[in-house]
Structure formats: C-alpha cells, structure tokens
Amino acid sequence: MPQISQLAATYSSQIFWMLVIFGAVFFLVGRGMAPKVIETMEGRDQKIAADLAAAEGARRDAQAQDDAWKAAAAKQRGEAQALIAAAKADAAKAAEVRLSAAGADAEAKVAEAEARIAMARQGALAEIETVAAEAAADIAARVAGLTVAADAARAAVKDVLHG
Amino acid sequence: MATEAKVDPMHQFTIEPLFGTDHWSLAGFNVAFTNSALWMLISAVVLYAFMLGGMKRELVPGRWQMMVESMTGFIENMLSANVGKEGRKYLPYVFSLFMFILFANLLGLLPLGLIGLHPFTFTSHFTATGVLAILSFAIVLVVGFWKHGFHFFSLFVPHGTPLPMIPLIFVIELVSFLVRPFSLGLRLFVAMMAGHVLLEVLSSFVIGGANAGVFFMGLVSIPSFILMVAICALEILVAGIQAYVFALLTSLYINDAEHLH
C-alpha cells in the first residue's frame, strides 16, 4: 500500500503541494469566481422580480385606466342621453308651438275666406235682385206695355225672392 | 516482474517524483513535484477552466454558464439549508472543497491508460485528504472559539442531559468531535482507493482469464468485464457522492461551530 509504505518519503511533498494548490483554488476559484457567479444569479433573480413587479404595476395601471375610461364613457353616454332627451323635448315643444301658430293662421284664413264668401254671396244676391228687377221691368214693358218704376220693380222682386 | 507490476492493484497509488524534482526541498522537507502534485495541478487548472465558462455573467445563461451556476447554486443551497444565512461566508471554502475533490475524483477515473498516460487520484491518499479534513476541522475550531469562546465546550453537552450523566456524555461527545477530521479524511481516501483497487483487480481477472485460454475468458474475463463497466458507472457516482459528503459534513460541522446545538 504505497499510501503507507511511501508515507515517510512523500508526506511533506503531498502536504506542501496540497496546501499550495488548494490554496490557489480557494483564492482564485472560491474567492475570485464563485461569489461573482452567485452575484450574477442574484442579479438575475432581482431583475426577474423587478420585471415581474413592473409588469404587475403596468397591469394594475392599465386596469385603472380602463376603469376610468369605462366610467368616463358611462358618464358621457348619460350626458348624451340627457342631451338627446332635452333636444327631443325642445323639438316637440317647438313643433307644438309652430303647429298651433299654423293652426291659428289657418283658422284666421278660413274665417276671412268665409267672410269673403258671405260678402260675395250678398253682393251676388243684390246683383241678382237688380238684374231680376230690371228684367221684370223690361218684361212688363214688353208684354203689358207698362212702365214700372225701378224702385217698384225692385220691391216686387224682393217680395218674390224673399217670399 | 513487469507483468506482475501491471496487475499489481496497488501500483496505481505509487507516488513518483517527476523529472528531476526529486531533491526539491523546503526547510529541510522534501517537496518534490510528484505525479500526485501534477494531478492536483491538473484538477485545479480544469476547475479553473470550467469556472471561466461561468464568468460570462450573461443575463440569459448559456449551457456552460448554466452548469457553473447550478454547481454554485447547489453549494449555496446546501450552506443556507445547513448553516443558515451565516453560511454565505463559507461559500468560497466549501465550494472550492467540493469542486476540487469532485474534479480530482472524476479526473482520476478517466481511462487515460488507453493512450499511455497514468491518471492518478490524489484523493486516494490520506496525506492529501487529511490536509483537507484538517483544514475543515481547523475552520470549525477557529470559528467556534472565535464566536463562542469557552462556551463552545457546551457543544459537548447536549440540552437536557441529566447532571450525573454530564461528565460521561462530555467525554463521549468530545471523542466523537475529535474523530471528525479522521473520519472526514479517511472516508474519502477509503472510498476512492477501494473503487480503484476493485477496478484494478477486476481488470487483472480480465487479463488473466484471457491469457488462460478461451474457456476461462468466457468464464472469468467477460463477466468481470461486464462487472467493471457497471462498477465504473458506480465509481462515477461515488466520485460525486464522496465530494458531496465531504462538503456536506464540512458544512454541518461549520453549523455546529456557528450555532452550537
């Protein structure tokens, strides 16, 4: 077993080189490199955590904006509906007013026309009486040779006409 | 002798000084640069190269960086699970320990004999594993006495021990505490050595059976070879497990030092 048979000859060399080389490993790899690797891993973990937090924040922000937008939209829709209702009411009122004005106008026109018709009829009736009286006087002169005064003829015609 | 050496299952653990370093010494101690030291250096260099892949520090890691990060994260998780948040400051030590042992174990299993090189598993030498075990134990002692002073001795008296039992329990706990560096170093050394010896013995069966003719080849060599393949897979597992156990026990002992019981 060389571990024991060579012990006296090699122990100092083994211990010396072990200390030298393991010491180098400890300082170069253990103290130099391993903490940097751990640092890299922690940096990555932190970055991932920060990114997740940022994403969560952005999501919450978007949610809040969406909520605000929805509320604003609802409010605006309500306002629009109110405006439409007011406009409708206004329009209805205006239509009513114009309709009644037009109705009154038409009524006035109808009344005026009726009055004119009545006057025309009156005039026509008077005309007829005159024509009839003249015609009666003329007929009397031609048939009986009588000269009838215009007033008398008109009175007679009026009598006949108004019975 | 040459053929005998080839199937000597212990030959693979022989330490040989490399090219003219035989008489290097430091304060009178021989510090020859041996094949063992060479494989320590190779493990360290391969580990360094592996870790360089994790130094790209990209936000989205590639495969290599992912491997390095999963190794580092694995040790960090182990420390935070066993020691708590104070475990962070032991990460450099435990990580170096785990990766160095893991790379040493795995590199020692490489079938480099096929191309004429001799892989050497320095974790199969208790002089090497002992250094690591004593380092771990020294850290436990220093941290324990630094943090708790003489109160550290309360580690040897579990809560709720009846008063008459205290002296006995104290001795038992002290012995089990003092055995820790030995069990730590010996476990790794024995596990690695046993696996390598087993593979070597089986390979000698394969060679011997094949030399003894077709009948023995079918009877001995082929089953041994199949068993070797399975044991190679097992040895890869053991290489990882032993590195893990070493690091895990070190972190458990550090937890004792940090928090007592």
Short mmCIF file of C-alpha atoms in Angstrom, two decimals:
data_model
loop_
_atom_site.label_atom_id
_atom_site.label_comp_id
_atom_site.label_asym_id
_atom_site.label_seq_id
_atom_site.Cartn_x
_atom_site.Cartn_y
_atom_site.Cartn_z
CA MET A 1 0.00 0.00 0.00
CA PRO A 2 2.00 2.98 -1.26
CA GLN A 3 -0.03 5.37 0.88
CA ILE A 4 1.67 3.88 3.93
CA SER A 5 4.92 2.46 2.57
CA GLN A 6 5.78 5.79 0.92
CA LEU A 7 4.44 7.87 3.79
CA ALA A 8 7.77 8.94 5.24
CA ALA A 9 9.20 9.85 1.86
CA THR A 10 6.20 11.70 0.43
CA TYR A 11 4.10 13.19 3.22
CA SER A 12 5.85 16.59 3.15
CA SER A 13 5.54 16.89 -0.60
CA GLN A 14 1.88 15.83 -0.50
CA ILE A 15 1.01 18.29 2.24
CA PHE A 16 3.00 21.11 0.67
CA TRP A 17 1.51 20.78 -2.80
CA MET A 18 -1.96 20.20 -1.42
CA LEU A 19 -1.75 23.43 0.54
CA VAL A 20 -0.27 25.35 -2.38
CA ILE A 21 -2.69 24.09 -5.00
CA PHE A 22 -5.79 24.02 -2.83
CA GLY A 23 -4.84 27.48 -1.61
CA ALA A 24 -4.65 28.67 -5.20
CA VAL A 25 -8.03 27.04 -5.92
CA PHE A 26 -9.51 28.69 -2.83
CA PHE A 27 -8.29 32.17 -3.73
CA LEU A 28 -8.83 32.02 -7.49
CA VAL A 29 -11.96 29.92 -7.75
CA GLY A 30 -13.53 30.09 -4.31
CA ARG A 31 -12.98 33.75 -3.52
CA GLY A 32 -12.50 35.07 -7.06
CA MET A 33 -15.10 33.32 -9.14
CA ALA A 34 -17.81 31.67 -7.04
CA PRO A 35 -19.07 34.93 -5.44
CA LYS A 36 -19.30 36.50 -8.89
CA VAL A 37 -21.35 33.58 -10.14
CA ILE A 38 -23.64 33.92 -7.12
CA GLU A 39 -23.80 37.66 -7.75
CA THR A 40 -24.82 37.05 -11.36
CA MET A 41 -27.53 34.65 -10.24
CA GLU A 42 -28.82 37.06 -7.64
CA GLY A 43 -28.74 39.93 -10.12
CA ARG A 44 -30.80 37.83 -12.49
CA ASP A 45 -33.28 36.87 -9.78
CA GLN A 46 -33.62 40.50 -8.77
CA LYS A 47 -34.09 41.59 -12.38
CA ILE A 48 -36.77 38.98 -12.89
CA ALA A 49 -38.50 40.03 -9.67
CA ALA A 50 -38.28 43.70 -10.67
CA ASP A 51 -39.60 42.94 -14.14
CA LEU A 52 -42.47 40.97 -12.68
CA ALA A 53 -43.27 43.82 -10.30
CA ALA A 54 -43.11 46.31 -13.17
CA ALA A 55 -45.40 44.12 -15.25
CA GLU A 56 -47.81 43.81 -12.34
CA GLY A 57 -47.72 47.59 -11.87
CA ALA A 58 -48.33 48.16 -15.56
CA ARG A 59 -51.22 45.71 -15.47
CA ARG A 60 -52.76 47.49 -12.48
CA ASP A 61 -52.21 50.81 -14.21
CA ALA A 62 -53.90 49.59 -17.36
CA GLN A 63 -56.76 48.22 -15.25
CA ALA A 64 -57.17 51.58 -13.54
CA GLN A 65 -57.10 53.42 -16.85
CA ASP A 66 -59.62 51.01 -18.27
CA ASP A 67 -61.89 51.53 -15.27
CA ALA A 68 -61.54 55.31 -15.55
CA TRP A 69 -62.24 55.14 -19.26
CA LYS A 70 -65.31 52.97 -18.66
CA ALA A 71 -66.58 55.38 -16.02
CA ALA A 72 -65.99 58.36 -18.33
CA ALA A 73 -67.72 56.56 -21.17
CA ALA A 74 -70.70 55.75 -18.98
CA LYS A 75 -70.88 59.35 -17.79
CA GLN A 76 -70.61 60.69 -21.32
CA ARG A 77 -73.27 58.29 -22.51
CA GLY A 78 -75.55 59.52 -19.75
CA GLU A 79 -74.89 63.11 -20.71
CA ALA A 80 -75.53 62.35 -24.34
CA GLN A 81 -78.78 60.64 -23.46
CA ALA A 82 -79.83 63.65 -21.41
CA LEU A 83 -78.93 65.95 -24.29
CA ILE A 84 -80.92 63.83 -26.70
CA ALA A 85 -83.90 63.83 -24.35
CA ALA A 86 -83.68 67.62 -23.93
CA ALA A 87 -83.38 68.11 -27.67
CA LYS A 88 -86.35 65.84 -28.21
CA ALA A 89 -88.41 67.76 -25.68
CA ASP A 90 -87.35 71.09 -27.21
CA ALA A 91 -88.18 69.91 -30.67
CA ALA A 92 -91.56 68.61 -29.54
CA LYS A 93 -92.34 71.90 -27.85
CA ALA A 94 -91.24 73.94 -30.85
CA ALA A 95 -93.26 71.72 -33.18
CA GLU A 96 -96.28 72.16 -30.97
CA VAL A 97 -95.89 75.93 -30.91
CA ARG A 98 -95.46 76.13 -34.66
CA LEU A 99 -98.34 73.75 -35.18
CA SER A 100 -100.65 75.82 -33.02
CA ALA A 101 -99.48 79.02 -34.70
CA ALA A 102 -100.09 77.49 -38.09
CA GLY A 103 -103.48 76.25 -36.92
CA ALA A 104 -104.47 79.71 -35.74
CA ASP A 105 -103.25 81.21 -39.00
CA ALA A 106 -105.22 78.69 -40.99
CA GLU A 107 -108.30 79.32 -38.90
CA ALA A 108 -107.97 83.05 -39.44
CA LYS A 109 -107.58 82.48 -43.17
CA VAL A 110 -110.61 80.19 -43.19
CA ALA A 111 -112.67 82.77 -41.31
CA GLU A 112 -111.56 85.50 -43.66
CA ALA A 113 -112.36 83.35 -46.65
CA GLU A 114 -115.76 82.53 -45.20
CA ALA A 115 -116.43 86.23 -44.64
CA ARG A 116 -115.39 86.96 -48.20
CA ILE A 117 -117.66 84.20 -49.44
CA ALA A 118 -120.55 85.59 -47.44
CA MET A 119 -119.89 89.08 -48.79
CA ALA A 120 -119.65 87.74 -52.31
CA ARG A 121 -122.90 85.94 -51.86
CA GLN A 122 -124.52 89.07 -50.54
CA GLY A 123 -123.17 91.01 -53.46
CA ALA A 124 -124.30 88.34 -55.83
CA LEU A 125 -127.76 88.32 -54.31
CA ALA A 126 -128.02 92.08 -54.62
CA GLU A 127 -126.82 91.83 -58.20
CA ILE A 128 -129.44 89.16 -58.87
CA GLU A 129 -132.18 91.36 -57.42
CA THR A 130 -131.13 94.27 -59.58
CA VAL A 131 -130.89 92.11 -62.68
CA ALA A 132 -134.18 90.45 -61.84
CA ALA A 133 -135.88 93.84 -61.22
CA GLU A 134 -134.55 95.17 -64.47
CA ALA A 135 -135.57 92.03 -66.24
CA ALA A 136 -139.05 92.15 -64.65
CA ALA A 137 -139.49 95.81 -65.61
CA ASP A 138 -138.34 95.06 -69.11
CA ILE A 139 -140.66 92.06 -69.38
CA ALA A 140 -143.58 94.14 -68.04
CA ALA A 141 -142.89 96.87 -70.60
CA ARG A 142 -142.68 94.42 -73.45
CA VAL A 143 -145.61 92.24 -72.53
CA ALA A 144 -148.07 94.68 -70.97
CA GLY A 145 -146.68 97.90 -72.14
CA LEU A 146 -146.44 99.06 -68.60
CA THR A 147 -143.77 101.30 -67.41
CA VAL A 148 -142.75 100.21 -63.98
CA ALA A 149 -140.61 102.33 -61.89
CA ALA A 150 -137.26 100.83 -60.97
CA ASP A 151 -137.93 101.09 -57.27
CA ALA A 152 -141.32 99.41 -57.59
CA ALA A 153 -139.84 96.64 -59.65
CA ARG A 154 -137.09 96.08 -57.16
CA ALA A 155 -139.62 95.94 -54.30
CA ALA A 156 -141.74 93.47 -56.21
CA VAL A 157 -138.74 91.25 -56.99
CA LYS A 158 -137.58 91.41 -53.41
CA ASP A 159 -141.04 90.30 -52.37
CA VAL A 160 -140.97 87.37 -54.68
CA LEU A 161 -137.39 86.40 -53.86
CA HIS A 162 -137.66 86.57 -50.12
CA GLY A 163 -141.18 85.16 -50.24
CA MET B 1 8.24 -8.61 -12.68
CA ALA B 2 6.96 -6.29 -15.37
CA THR B 3 3.79 -8.29 -15.97
CA GLU B 4 3.39 -8.71 -12.24
CA ALA B 5 3.59 -4.96 -11.73
CA LYS B 6 0.96 -4.49 -14.40
CA VAL B 7 -1.64 -6.34 -12.39
CA ASP B 8 -0.50 -5.10 -9.00
CA PRO B 9 -3.66 -3.27 -7.91
CA MET B 10 -1.70 -1.05 -5.57
CA HIS B 11 0.78 0.15 -8.15
CA GLN B 12 -1.58 2.88 -9.31
CA PHE B 13 -1.22 4.67 -5.99
CA THR B 14 2.57 4.91 -6.18
CA ILE B 15 3.88 8.42 -5.88
CA GLU B 16 6.73 9.24 -8.21
CA PRO B 17 8.67 12.49 -8.32
CA LEU B 18 8.62 13.99 -11.78
CA PHE B 19 11.62 14.92 -13.95
CA GLY B 20 14.43 15.96 -11.68
CA THR B 21 12.38 17.44 -8.88
CA ASP B 22 13.49 14.64 -6.59
CA HIS B 23 15.61 16.82 -4.39
CA TRP B 24 13.44 19.87 -4.13
CA SER B 25 13.11 20.73 -0.51
CA LEU B 26 11.78 23.45 1.70
CA ALA B 27 13.18 23.99 5.20
CA GLY B 28 14.58 20.51 5.07
CA PHE B 29 11.34 18.87 3.96
CA ASN B 30 11.15 17.12 0.65
CA VAL B 31 8.67 18.93 -1.63
CA ALA B 32 9.31 17.08 -4.86
CA PHE B 33 6.77 17.81 -7.58
CA THR B 34 5.22 14.36 -7.87
CA ASN B 35 2.60 12.80 -10.09
CA SER B 36 0.21 13.47 -7.21
CA ALA B 37 1.05 17.17 -7.26
CA LEU B 38 0.71 17.14 -11.04
CA TRP B 39 -2.84 15.79 -10.80
CA MET B 40 -3.68 18.32 -8.11
CA LEU B 41 -2.49 20.96 -10.54
CA ILE B 42 -4.44 19.41 -13.42
CA SER B 43 -7.60 19.32 -11.27
CA ALA B 44 -7.07 22.94 -10.32
CA VAL B 45 -6.50 24.02 -13.92
CA VAL B 46 -9.50 22.08 -15.23
CA LEU B 47 -11.62 23.51 -12.42
CA TYR B 48 -10.41 27.00 -13.28
CA ALA B 49 -11.21 26.44 -16.96
CA PHE B 50 -14.65 25.11 -16.01
CA MET B 51 -15.33 28.17 -13.87
CA LEU B 52 -14.24 30.52 -16.67
CA GLY B 53 -17.38 29.41 -18.50
CA GLY B 54 -19.40 30.86 -15.64
CA MET B 55 -17.65 34.21 -15.84
CA LYS B 56 -19.58 35.38 -18.90
CA ARG B 57 -22.19 36.71 -16.48
CA GLU B 58 -24.93 36.90 -19.06
CA LEU B 59 -28.47 37.62 -18.09
CA VAL B 60 -29.66 34.63 -20.08
CA PRO B 61 -27.06 31.93 -19.39
CA GLY B 62 -25.73 29.53 -21.96
CA ARG B 63 -25.28 25.84 -21.21
CA TRP B 64 -21.83 26.15 -19.73
CA GLN B 65 -22.70 29.15 -17.60
CA MET B 66 -25.82 27.22 -16.52
CA MET B 67 -23.65 24.29 -15.39
CA VAL B 68 -21.35 26.54 -13.38
CA GLU B 69 -24.32 28.34 -11.88
CA SER B 70 -26.09 25.14 -10.94
CA MET B 71 -22.93 23.90 -9.18
CA THR B 72 -22.52 27.16 -7.32
CA GLY B 73 -26.21 27.33 -6.54
CA PHE B 74 -26.10 23.75 -5.28
CA ILE B 75 -23.39 24.55 -2.73
CA GLU B 76 -25.09 27.78 -1.80
CA ASN B 77 -28.36 25.96 -1.18
CA MET B 78 -26.57 23.33 0.88
CA LEU B 79 -24.94 26.01 3.02
CA SER B 80 -28.10 28.02 3.50
CA ALA B 81 -30.04 24.84 4.36
CA ASN B 82 -27.45 23.58 6.85
CA VAL B 83 -25.89 26.73 8.27
CA GLY B 84 -28.45 29.41 7.54
CA LYS B 85 -27.65 32.88 6.31
CA GLU B 86 -24.27 32.88 8.05
CA GLY B 87 -23.38 30.05 5.66
CA ARG B 88 -22.81 32.56 2.87
CA LYS B 89 -19.35 33.50 4.09
CA TYR B 90 -18.18 29.88 3.93
CA LEU B 91 -19.23 29.53 0.30
CA PRO B 92 -15.72 30.14 -1.11
CA TYR B 93 -14.20 27.43 1.09
CA VAL B 94 -16.92 24.80 0.75
CA PHE B 95 -17.31 25.43 -2.96
CA SER B 96 -13.56 25.11 -3.56
CA LEU B 97 -13.51 21.97 -1.46
CA PHE B 98 -16.43 20.33 -3.25
CA MET B 99 -15.32 21.21 -6.75
CA PHE B 100 -11.67 20.36 -6.15
CA ILE B 101 -12.50 16.93 -4.74
CA LEU B 102 -15.12 16.30 -7.41
CA PHE B 103 -12.76 17.17 -10.23
CA ALA B 104 -9.95 15.16 -8.64
CA ASN B 105 -12.19 12.11 -8.28
CA LEU B 106 -13.57 12.35 -11.81
CA LEU B 107 -10.24 13.09 -13.48
CA GLY B 108 -8.70 10.15 -11.64
CA LEU B 109 -11.32 7.89 -13.25
CA LEU B 110 -10.52 8.96 -16.81
CA PRO B 111 -9.40 5.99 -18.90
CA LEU B 112 -6.17 7.75 -19.86
CA GLY B 113 -4.28 4.44 -19.62
CA LEU B 114 -5.61 3.76 -23.11
CA ILE B 115 -3.35 6.47 -24.52
CA GLY B 116 -0.40 5.59 -22.30
CA LEU B 117 -0.87 8.20 -19.57
CA HIS B 118 -1.30 7.36 -15.92
CA PRO B 119 -4.22 9.03 -14.23
CA PHE B 120 -3.58 9.47 -10.54
CA THR B 121 -6.28 10.00 -7.96
CA PHE B 122 -4.68 12.04 -5.22
CA THR B 123 -7.91 11.76 -3.17
CA SER B 124 -6.92 8.12 -2.66
CA HIS B 125 -4.06 9.30 -0.44
CA PHE B 126 -4.85 10.08 3.14
CA THR B 127 -1.99 12.56 3.23
CA ALA B 128 -3.94 14.63 0.69
CA THR B 129 -7.45 14.11 2.07
CA GLY B 130 -6.08 14.56 5.56
CA VAL B 131 -4.91 18.07 4.73
CA LEU B 132 -8.41 18.97 3.57
CA ALA B 133 -10.01 17.30 6.59
CA ILE B 134 -7.71 19.11 8.99
CA LEU B 135 -8.40 22.39 7.20
CA SER B 136 -12.14 21.87 7.67
CA PHE B 137 -11.66 20.88 11.27
CA ALA B 138 -9.38 23.86 11.91
CA ILE B 139 -12.01 26.19 10.47
CA VAL B 140 -14.61 24.66 12.79
CA LEU B 141 -12.34 25.11 15.81
CA VAL B 142 -11.35 28.67 14.93
CA VAL B 143 -14.90 29.76 14.18
CA GLY B 144 -16.25 28.00 17.27
CA PHE B 145 -13.80 29.50 19.72
CA TRP B 146 -13.87 32.88 17.96
CA LYS B 147 -17.64 33.16 18.14
CA HIS B 148 -18.40 31.44 21.42
CA GLY B 149 -15.15 31.38 23.41
CA PHE B 150 -15.16 28.71 26.08
CA HIS B 151 -18.92 28.45 25.67
CA PHE B 152 -18.01 26.36 22.61
CA PHE B 153 -17.49 23.43 25.01
CA SER B 154 -21.25 23.37 25.59
CA LEU B 155 -21.31 21.69 22.18
CA PHE B 156 -20.26 18.55 24.03
CA VAL B 157 -23.17 18.68 26.47
CA PRO B 158 -26.49 18.32 24.64
CA HIS B 159 -29.51 20.11 26.07
CA GLY B 160 -31.41 18.19 28.71
CA THR B 161 -28.55 15.93 29.76
CA PRO B 162 -29.13 14.79 33.37
CA LEU B 163 -26.48 16.21 35.69
CA PRO B 164 -24.86 12.91 36.69
CA MET B 165 -24.52 11.99 33.02
CA ILE B 166 -22.70 15.19 32.05
CA PRO B 167 -19.09 14.01 32.60
CA LEU B 168 -19.68 10.81 30.65
CA ILE B 169 -21.59 12.49 27.81
CA PHE B 170 -18.93 15.20 27.67
CA VAL B 171 -16.20 12.63 27.12
CA ILE B 172 -18.22 10.73 24.52
CA GLU B 173 -19.13 13.89 22.62
CA LEU B 174 -15.55 15.13 22.81
CA VAL B 175 -14.22 11.91 21.36
CA SER B 176 -16.81 11.91 18.58
CA PHE B 177 -15.88 15.51 17.88
CA LEU B 178 -12.18 14.77 17.78
CA VAL B 179 -12.73 11.80 15.49
CA ARG B 180 -14.34 14.03 12.88
CA PRO B 181 -11.19 15.02 10.96
CA PHE B 182 -10.12 11.39 10.76
CA SER B 183 -13.50 10.12 9.60
CA LEU B 184 -13.71 13.00 7.12
CA GLY B 185 -10.32 12.33 5.58
CA LEU B 186 -10.41 8.55 5.81
CA ARG B 187 -13.90 8.22 4.29
CA LEU B 188 -12.85 9.93 1.07
CA PHE B 189 -9.49 8.14 0.94
CA VAL B 190 -11.03 4.71 1.56
CA ALA B 191 -13.90 5.16 -0.87
CA MET B 192 -11.64 6.29 -3.68
CA MET B 193 -8.99 3.69 -3.00
CA ALA B 194 -11.48 0.82 -2.72
CA GLY B 195 -13.10 1.66 -6.03
CA HIS B 196 -9.80 1.94 -7.85
CA VAL B 197 -8.46 -1.27 -6.33
CA LEU B 198 -11.66 -3.09 -7.26
CA LEU B 199 -11.39 -1.93 -10.87
CA GLU B 200 -7.75 -2.92 -10.99
CA VAL B 201 -8.42 -6.36 -9.51
CA LEU B 202 -11.24 -6.99 -11.96
CA SER B 203 -9.04 -5.85 -14.84
CA SER B 204 -6.39 -8.31 -13.71
CA PHE B 205 -9.10 -11.01 -13.82
CA VAL B 206 -9.93 -9.95 -17.36
CA ILE B 207 -6.32 -10.11 -18.46
CA GLY B 208 -5.53 -13.29 -16.56
CA GLY B 209 -8.64 -15.04 -17.83
CA ALA B 210 -7.94 -14.06 -21.41
CA ASN B 211 -4.37 -15.33 -21.10
CA ALA B 212 -5.57 -18.66 -19.68
CA GLY B 213 -7.50 -19.59 -22.80
CA VAL B 214 -10.94 -19.29 -24.37
CA PHE B 215 -12.73 -21.25 -21.64
CA PHE B 216 -11.51 -19.02 -18.82
CA MET B 217 -12.06 -15.97 -20.94
CA GLY B 218 -15.75 -16.87 -21.24
CA LEU B 219 -15.99 -17.91 -17.62
CA VAL B 220 -13.99 -15.15 -15.96
CA SER B 221 -12.99 -12.33 -18.30
CA ILE B 222 -16.32 -11.49 -19.85
CA PRO B 223 -18.35 -11.44 -16.58
CA SER B 224 -15.55 -9.46 -14.94
CA PHE B 225 -15.54 -7.00 -17.79
CA ILE B 226 -19.30 -6.52 -17.59
CA LEU B 227 -18.96 -6.03 -13.86
CA MET B 228 -16.18 -3.49 -14.48
CA VAL B 229 -18.44 -1.46 -16.74
CA ALA B 230 -21.11 -1.41 -14.05
CA ILE B 231 -18.57 -0.55 -11.35
CA CYS B 232 -17.17 2.27 -13.49
CA ALA B 233 -20.66 3.78 -13.51
CA LEU B 234 -20.85 3.23 -9.75
CA GLU B 235 -17.44 4.86 -9.31
CA ILE B 236 -18.59 7.98 -11.16
CA LEU B 237 -21.49 8.11 -8.74
CA VAL B 238 -19.16 7.56 -5.79
CA ALA B 239 -16.86 10.33 -7.05
CA GLY B 240 -19.76 12.76 -6.86
CA ILE B 241 -21.16 11.38 -3.62
CA GLN B 242 -17.85 11.48 -1.77
CA ALA B 243 -17.22 15.07 -2.82
CA TYR B 244 -20.78 15.89 -1.73
CA VAL B 245 -20.39 14.08 1.59
CA PHE B 246 -17.13 15.88 2.32
CA ALA B 247 -18.71 19.26 1.60
CA LEU B 248 -21.93 18.37 3.42
CA LEU B 249 -20.16 17.20 6.57
CA THR B 250 -17.93 20.26 6.49
CA SER B 251 -20.99 22.48 6.34
CA LEU B 252 -22.66 20.52 9.15
CA TYR B 253 -19.57 20.92 11.32
CA ILE B 254 -19.45 24.63 10.47
CA ASN B 255 -23.08 24.81 11.54
CA ASP B 256 -22.11 23.29 14.91
CA ALA B 257 -19.42 25.93 15.25
CA GLU B 258 -21.76 28.76 14.25
CA HIS B 259 -24.81 27.80 16.27
CA LEU B 260 -23.60 25.17 18.78
CA HIS B 261 -26.56 22.83 19.22
#
